[in-house]
Coordinates of C-alpha atoms in Angstrom, one line a residue:
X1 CA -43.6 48.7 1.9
X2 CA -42.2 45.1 3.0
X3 CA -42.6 43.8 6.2
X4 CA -38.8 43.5 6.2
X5 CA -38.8 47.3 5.5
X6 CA -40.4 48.0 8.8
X7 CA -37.7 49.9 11.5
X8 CA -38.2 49.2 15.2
X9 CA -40.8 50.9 17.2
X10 CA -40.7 51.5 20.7
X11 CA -43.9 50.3 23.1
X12 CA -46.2 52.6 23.4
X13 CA -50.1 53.0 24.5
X14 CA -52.3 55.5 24.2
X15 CA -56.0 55.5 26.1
X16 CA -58.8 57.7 25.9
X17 CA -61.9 57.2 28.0
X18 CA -65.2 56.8 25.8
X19 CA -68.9 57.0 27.2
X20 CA -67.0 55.6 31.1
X21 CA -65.1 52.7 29.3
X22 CA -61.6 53.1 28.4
X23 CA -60.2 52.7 25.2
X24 CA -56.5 51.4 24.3
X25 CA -54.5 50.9 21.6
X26 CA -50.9 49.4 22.1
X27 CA -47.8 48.7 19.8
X28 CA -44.0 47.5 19.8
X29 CA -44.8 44.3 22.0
X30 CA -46.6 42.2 19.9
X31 CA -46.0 41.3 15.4
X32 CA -42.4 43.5 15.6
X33 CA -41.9 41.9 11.8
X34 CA -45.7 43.2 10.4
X35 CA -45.9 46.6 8.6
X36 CA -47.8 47.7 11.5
X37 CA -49.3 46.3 14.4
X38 CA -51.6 47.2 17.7
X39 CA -53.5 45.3 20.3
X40 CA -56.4 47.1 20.6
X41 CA -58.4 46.6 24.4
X42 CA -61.8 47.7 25.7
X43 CA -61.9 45.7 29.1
X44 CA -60.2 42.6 29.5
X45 CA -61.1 42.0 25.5
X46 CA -58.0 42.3 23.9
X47 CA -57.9 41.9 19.8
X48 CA -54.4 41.7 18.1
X49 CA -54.3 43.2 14.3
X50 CA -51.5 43.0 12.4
X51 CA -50.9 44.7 8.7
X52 CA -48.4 43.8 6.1
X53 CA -48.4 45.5 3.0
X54 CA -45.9 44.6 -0.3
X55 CA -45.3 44.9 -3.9
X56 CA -48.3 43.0 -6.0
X57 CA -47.8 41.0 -9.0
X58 CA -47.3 42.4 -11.7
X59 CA -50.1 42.5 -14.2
X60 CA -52.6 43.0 -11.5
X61 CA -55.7 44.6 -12.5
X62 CA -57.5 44.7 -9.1
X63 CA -56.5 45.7 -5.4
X64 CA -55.3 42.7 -3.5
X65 CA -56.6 43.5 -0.3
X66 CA -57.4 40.3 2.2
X67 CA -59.1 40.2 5.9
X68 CA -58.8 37.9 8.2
X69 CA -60.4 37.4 11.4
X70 CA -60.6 34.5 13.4
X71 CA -61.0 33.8 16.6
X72 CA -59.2 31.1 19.2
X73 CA -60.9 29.8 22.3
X74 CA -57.8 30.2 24.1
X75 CA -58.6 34.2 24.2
X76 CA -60.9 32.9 26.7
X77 CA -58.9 30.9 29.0
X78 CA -59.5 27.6 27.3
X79 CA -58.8 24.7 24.5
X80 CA -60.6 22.6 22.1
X81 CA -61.9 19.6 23.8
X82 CA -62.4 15.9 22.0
X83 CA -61.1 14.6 19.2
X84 CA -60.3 17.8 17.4
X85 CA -58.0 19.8 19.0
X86 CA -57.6 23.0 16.9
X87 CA -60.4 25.0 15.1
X88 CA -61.6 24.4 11.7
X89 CA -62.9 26.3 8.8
X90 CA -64.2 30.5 9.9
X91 CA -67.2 30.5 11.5
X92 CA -70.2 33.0 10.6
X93 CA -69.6 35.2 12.8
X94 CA -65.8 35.2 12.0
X95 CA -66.6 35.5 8.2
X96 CA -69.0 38.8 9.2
X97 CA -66.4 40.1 11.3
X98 CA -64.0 40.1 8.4
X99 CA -66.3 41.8 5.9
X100 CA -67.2 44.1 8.9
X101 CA -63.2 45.1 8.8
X102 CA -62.7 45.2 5.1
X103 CA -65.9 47.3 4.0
X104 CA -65.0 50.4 5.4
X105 CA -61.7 50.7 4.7
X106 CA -61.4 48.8 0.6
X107 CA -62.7 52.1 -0.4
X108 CA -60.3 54.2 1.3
X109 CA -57.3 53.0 -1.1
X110 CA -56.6 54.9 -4.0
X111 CA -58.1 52.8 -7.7
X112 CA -55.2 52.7 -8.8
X113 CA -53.2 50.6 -5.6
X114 CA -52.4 47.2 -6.7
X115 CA -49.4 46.3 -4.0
X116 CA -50.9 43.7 -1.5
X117 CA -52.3 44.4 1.7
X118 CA -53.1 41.8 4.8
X119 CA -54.6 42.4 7.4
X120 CA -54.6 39.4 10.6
X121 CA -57.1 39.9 13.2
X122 CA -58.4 38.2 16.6
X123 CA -59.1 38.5 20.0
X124 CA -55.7 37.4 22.0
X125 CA -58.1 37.8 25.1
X126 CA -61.4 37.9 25.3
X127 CA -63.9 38.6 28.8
X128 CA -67.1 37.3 26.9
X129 CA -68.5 41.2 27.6
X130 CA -66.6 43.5 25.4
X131 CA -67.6 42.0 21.6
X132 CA -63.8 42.0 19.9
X133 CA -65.4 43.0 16.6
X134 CA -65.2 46.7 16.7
X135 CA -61.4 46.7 18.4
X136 CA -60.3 44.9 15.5
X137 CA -61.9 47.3 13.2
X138 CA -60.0 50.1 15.0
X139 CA -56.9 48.4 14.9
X140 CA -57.1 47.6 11.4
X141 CA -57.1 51.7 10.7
X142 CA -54.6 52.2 13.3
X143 CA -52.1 49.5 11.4
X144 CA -52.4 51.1 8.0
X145 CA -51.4 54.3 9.6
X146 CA -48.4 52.5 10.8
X147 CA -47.4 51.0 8.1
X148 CA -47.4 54.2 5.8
X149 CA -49.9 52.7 2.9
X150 CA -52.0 55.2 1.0
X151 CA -55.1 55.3 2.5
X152 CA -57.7 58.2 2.8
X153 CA -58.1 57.3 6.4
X154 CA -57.9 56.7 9.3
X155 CA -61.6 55.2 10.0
X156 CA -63.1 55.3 13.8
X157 CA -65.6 52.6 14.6
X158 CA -68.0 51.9 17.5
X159 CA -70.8 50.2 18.7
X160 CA -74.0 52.0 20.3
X161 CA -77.0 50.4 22.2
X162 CA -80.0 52.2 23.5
X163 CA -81.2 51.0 26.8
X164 CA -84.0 53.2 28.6
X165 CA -83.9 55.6 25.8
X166 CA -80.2 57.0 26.3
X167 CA -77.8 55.8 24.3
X168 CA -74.3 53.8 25.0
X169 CA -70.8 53.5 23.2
X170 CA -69.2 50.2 23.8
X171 CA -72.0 48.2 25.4
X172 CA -71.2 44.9 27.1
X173 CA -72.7 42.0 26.3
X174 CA -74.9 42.3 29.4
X175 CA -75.7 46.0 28.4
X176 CA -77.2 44.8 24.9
X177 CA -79.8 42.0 26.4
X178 CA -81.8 45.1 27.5
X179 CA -81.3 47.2 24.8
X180 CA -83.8 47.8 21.6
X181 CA -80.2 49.3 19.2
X182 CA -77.4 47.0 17.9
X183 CA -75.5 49.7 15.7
X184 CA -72.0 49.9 14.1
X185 CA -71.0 52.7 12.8
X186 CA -67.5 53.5 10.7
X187 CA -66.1 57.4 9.8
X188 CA -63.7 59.0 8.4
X189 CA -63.1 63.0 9.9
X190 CA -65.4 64.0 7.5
X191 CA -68.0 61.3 6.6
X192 CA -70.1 58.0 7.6
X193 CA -68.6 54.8 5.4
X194 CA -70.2 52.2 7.0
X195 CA -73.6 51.4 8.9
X196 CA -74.2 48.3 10.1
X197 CA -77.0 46.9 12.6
X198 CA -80.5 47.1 13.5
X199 CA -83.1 48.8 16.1
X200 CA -86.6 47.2 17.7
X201 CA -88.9 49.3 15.2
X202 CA -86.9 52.9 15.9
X203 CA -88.6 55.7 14.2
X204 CA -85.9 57.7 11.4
X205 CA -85.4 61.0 13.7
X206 CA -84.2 58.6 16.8
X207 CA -82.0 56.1 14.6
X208 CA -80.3 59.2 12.9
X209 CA -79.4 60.3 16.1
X210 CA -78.2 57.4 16.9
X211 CA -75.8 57.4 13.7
X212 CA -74.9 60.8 13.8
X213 CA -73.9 60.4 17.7
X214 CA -72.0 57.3 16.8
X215 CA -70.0 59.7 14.5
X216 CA -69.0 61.9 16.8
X217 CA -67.9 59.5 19.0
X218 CA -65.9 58.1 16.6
X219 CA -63.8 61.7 16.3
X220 CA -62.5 60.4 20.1
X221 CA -61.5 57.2 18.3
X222 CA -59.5 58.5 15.1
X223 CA -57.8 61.4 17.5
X224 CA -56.5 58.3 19.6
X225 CA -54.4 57.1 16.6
X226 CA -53.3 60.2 15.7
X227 CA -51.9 60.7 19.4
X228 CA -50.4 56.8 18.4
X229 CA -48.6 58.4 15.6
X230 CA -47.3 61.1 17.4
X231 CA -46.3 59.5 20.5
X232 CA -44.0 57.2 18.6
X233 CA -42.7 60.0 16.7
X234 CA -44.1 59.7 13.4
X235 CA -44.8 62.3 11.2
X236 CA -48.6 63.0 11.4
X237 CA -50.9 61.4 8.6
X238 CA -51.2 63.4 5.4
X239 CA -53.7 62.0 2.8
X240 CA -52.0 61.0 0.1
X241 CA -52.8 63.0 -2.8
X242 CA -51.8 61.3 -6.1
X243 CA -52.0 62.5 -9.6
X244 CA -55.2 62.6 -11.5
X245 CA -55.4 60.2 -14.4
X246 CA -57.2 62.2 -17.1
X247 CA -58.2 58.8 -18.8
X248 CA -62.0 58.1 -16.8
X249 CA -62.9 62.0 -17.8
X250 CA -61.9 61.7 -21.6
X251 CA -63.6 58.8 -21.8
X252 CA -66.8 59.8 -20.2
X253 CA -66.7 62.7 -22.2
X254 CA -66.1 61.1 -25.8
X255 CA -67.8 57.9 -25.0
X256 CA -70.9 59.2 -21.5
X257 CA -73.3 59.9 -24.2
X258 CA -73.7 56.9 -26.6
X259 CA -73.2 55.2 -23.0
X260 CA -76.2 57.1 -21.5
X261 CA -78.4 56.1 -24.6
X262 CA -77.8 52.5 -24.3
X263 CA -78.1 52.2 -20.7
X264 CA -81.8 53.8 -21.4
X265 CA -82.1 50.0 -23.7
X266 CA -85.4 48.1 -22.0
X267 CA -84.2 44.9 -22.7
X268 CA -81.4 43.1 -20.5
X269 CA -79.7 41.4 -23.1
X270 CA -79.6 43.9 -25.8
X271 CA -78.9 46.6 -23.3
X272 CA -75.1 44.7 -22.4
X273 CA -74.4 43.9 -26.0
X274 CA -74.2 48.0 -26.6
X275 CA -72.1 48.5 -23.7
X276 CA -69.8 45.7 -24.8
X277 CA -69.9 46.7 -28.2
X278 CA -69.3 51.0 -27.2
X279 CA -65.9 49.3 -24.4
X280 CA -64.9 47.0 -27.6
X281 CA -65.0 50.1 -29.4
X282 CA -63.3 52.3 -26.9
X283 CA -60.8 50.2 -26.8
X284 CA -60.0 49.6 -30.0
X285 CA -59.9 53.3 -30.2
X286 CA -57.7 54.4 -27.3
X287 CA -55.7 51.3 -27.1
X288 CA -55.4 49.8 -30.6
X289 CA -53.3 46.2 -30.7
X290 CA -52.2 46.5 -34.0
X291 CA -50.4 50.4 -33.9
X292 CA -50.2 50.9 -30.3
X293 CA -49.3 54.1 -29.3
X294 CA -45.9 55.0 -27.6
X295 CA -47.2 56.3 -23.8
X296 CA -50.6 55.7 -24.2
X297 CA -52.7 53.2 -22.3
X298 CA -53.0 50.0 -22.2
X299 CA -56.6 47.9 -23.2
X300 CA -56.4 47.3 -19.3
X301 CA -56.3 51.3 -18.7
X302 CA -59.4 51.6 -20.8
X303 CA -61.4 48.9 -19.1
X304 CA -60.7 49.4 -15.6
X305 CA -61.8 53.1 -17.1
X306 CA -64.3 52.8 -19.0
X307 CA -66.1 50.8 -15.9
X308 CA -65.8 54.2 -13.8
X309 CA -67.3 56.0 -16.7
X310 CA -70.1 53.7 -17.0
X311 CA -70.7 53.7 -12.9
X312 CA -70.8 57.1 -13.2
X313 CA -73.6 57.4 -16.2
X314 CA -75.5 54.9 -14.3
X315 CA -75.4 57.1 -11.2
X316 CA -76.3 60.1 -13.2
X317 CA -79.3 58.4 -14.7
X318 CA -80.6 57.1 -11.4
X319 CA -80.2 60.5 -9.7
X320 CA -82.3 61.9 -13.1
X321 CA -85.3 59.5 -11.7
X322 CA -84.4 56.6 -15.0
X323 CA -83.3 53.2 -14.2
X324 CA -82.0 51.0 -16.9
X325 CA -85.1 49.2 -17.4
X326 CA -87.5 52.2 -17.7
X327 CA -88.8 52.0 -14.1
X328 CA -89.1 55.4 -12.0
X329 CA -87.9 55.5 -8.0
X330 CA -91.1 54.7 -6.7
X331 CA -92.1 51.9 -9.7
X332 CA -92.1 48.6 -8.8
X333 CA -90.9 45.6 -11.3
X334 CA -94.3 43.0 -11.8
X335 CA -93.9 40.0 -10.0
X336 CA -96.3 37.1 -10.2
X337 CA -96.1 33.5 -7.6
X338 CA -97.2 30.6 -8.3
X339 CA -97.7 27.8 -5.9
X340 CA -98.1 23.8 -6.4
X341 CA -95.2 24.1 -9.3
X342 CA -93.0 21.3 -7.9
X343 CA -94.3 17.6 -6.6
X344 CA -91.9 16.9 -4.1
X345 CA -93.3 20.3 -2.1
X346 CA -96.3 20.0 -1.8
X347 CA -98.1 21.9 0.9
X348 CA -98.5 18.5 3.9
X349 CA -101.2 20.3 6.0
X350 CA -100.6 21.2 9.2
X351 CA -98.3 19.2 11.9
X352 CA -101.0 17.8 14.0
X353 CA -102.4 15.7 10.8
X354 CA -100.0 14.2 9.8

């Protein structure tokens, strides 16, 4: 779908109130000519995302999905003082917030989606309490839903912080300087995708609490777009379900186990010249050049393939307790150090003699 494809929607909101703060999501005011677009608000923290999804290139052999967060000072009431007036290259924390987006939600599309997807994201304004982060993840799922992509989502996302023991959704920067939890946590209605943060030392039984709770919340969250869809009249999200291309199971069938042996090969080197040699092989096989067959696939096919088939032999093995190299789960590859190796770092002594 085009941007230019997108009819006009009405303004709407929807709110829901989560652990005493209240959560909105609003669109038709802001990006009318995206695919789909929300301004997502948890205080006076506002972060704009906007989607725009099209045809690919042709010839595309991977999913052109981009994120990009950045954020302006001017969310905050002000501007760029000196002699440079506009903000440069993405920050660290803008470069994590944009992976913190696109992780959960790249392995949502179907492997076989090559049209282009873009998602924009930012605070428009920000109260330097509410973090603009996990908005924007939320808007991100909530713009794919608008835009009508297929996507085995939508995704709910939230912050917790523990302070005193109990724990809090959507902490405010005040909140987290006496808290010992800093977790994000991203679901779909029926699993975790993504876990991101860290505790003070938090023992397993409390920090899988923590997750799990984070998942329920996030139940509130994805319900909140689905009222979105609904209030503007759209149909409600179906998971696309797409037809099964029987190519990754034949080839894991006639090629998984000459595949299995040679992923049991010690040696690095020797170990990825027979899986080049078995895909060369497969492909020459399944996708010959020279006769190639009327409605069959393409060497492309059989790569992007064969890669499944070979994820999925690697998987097996590990679950079987072998690792390519020999090791078990609880062996440990030799490591040696060395010190002294290089002259110009030396070891000076300490600070007070020199």
């Amino acid at each position: 779908m085009s941007s230019t494809s997108v009819p006009a929607r009405r303004h709407v909101t929807v709110e829901k109130t989560i652990g005493g703060k209240t959560l909105s999501i609003e669109t038709g005011r802001l990006a009318k000519q995206a695919s789909g677009a929300v301004v997502v608000r948890i205080g006076d923290t506002m972060s704009l995302v906007a989607t725009v999804a099209g045809p690919g290139r042709e010839g595309l052999d991977f999913f052109p999905l981009t994120v990009d967060y950045r954020e302006k000072v001017y969310a905050a009431g002000k501007f760029p003082g000196g002699f440079i007036k506009r903000e440069g290259r993405p920050t660290t924390k803008e470069i994590l917030t944009s992976r913190l987006i696109d992780r959960p939600i790249r392995p949502l599309f179907p492997s076989s989606y090559r049209d282009e997807v873009q998602i924009q994201a930012g605070p428009i304004s920000a109260d330097r309490q509410n973090d603009p982060d996990v908005p924007a993840m939320i808007g991100a799922s909530a713009t794919l839903l608008l835009a009508q992509v297929p996507f085995f989502g939508p995704i709910g996302s939230i912050r917790l912080a523990r302070i005193d023991g109990q724990l809090v959704p959507l902490p405010t920067a005040a909140e987290m300087l006496n808290s010992d939890l800093d977790l994000i946590v991203a679901s779909t209605s029926k699993a975790i995708v993504m876990i991101e943060g860290f505790g003070q030392e938090l023992p397993e039984p409390e920090m899988l609490e923590a997750i799990m709770t984070a998942h329920r919340y996030n139940q509130d969250i994805l319900a909140l777009q689905h009222e979105l869809l609904a209030a503007l009249g759209l149909p409600a999200y179906e998971t696309p379900v797409l037809p099964e291309d029987p190519l990754p199971q034949r080839i894991y069938e006639q090629y998984g186990p000459a595949m299995r042996d040679a992923k049991q090969i010690h040696g690095k080197a020797e170990r990825n010249a027979k899986v080049k040699e078995l895909k060369l092989r497969a492909i020459s096989e399944l996708a010959p050049v020279d006769s190639p067959v009327e409605g069959g696939p393409t060497p492309a096919a059989v790569k992007s393939a064969f890669s499944g088939a070979e994820e999925r032999v690697v998987r097996e093995l590990i679950l079987d307790g072998k690792r390519s190299d020999g090791r078990g789960h609880r062996d440990l590859r030799p490591i040696s150090c060395e010190v002294g190796l290089l002259p110009r770092c030396a070891w000076l002594g300490p600070l007070s003699a020199r």
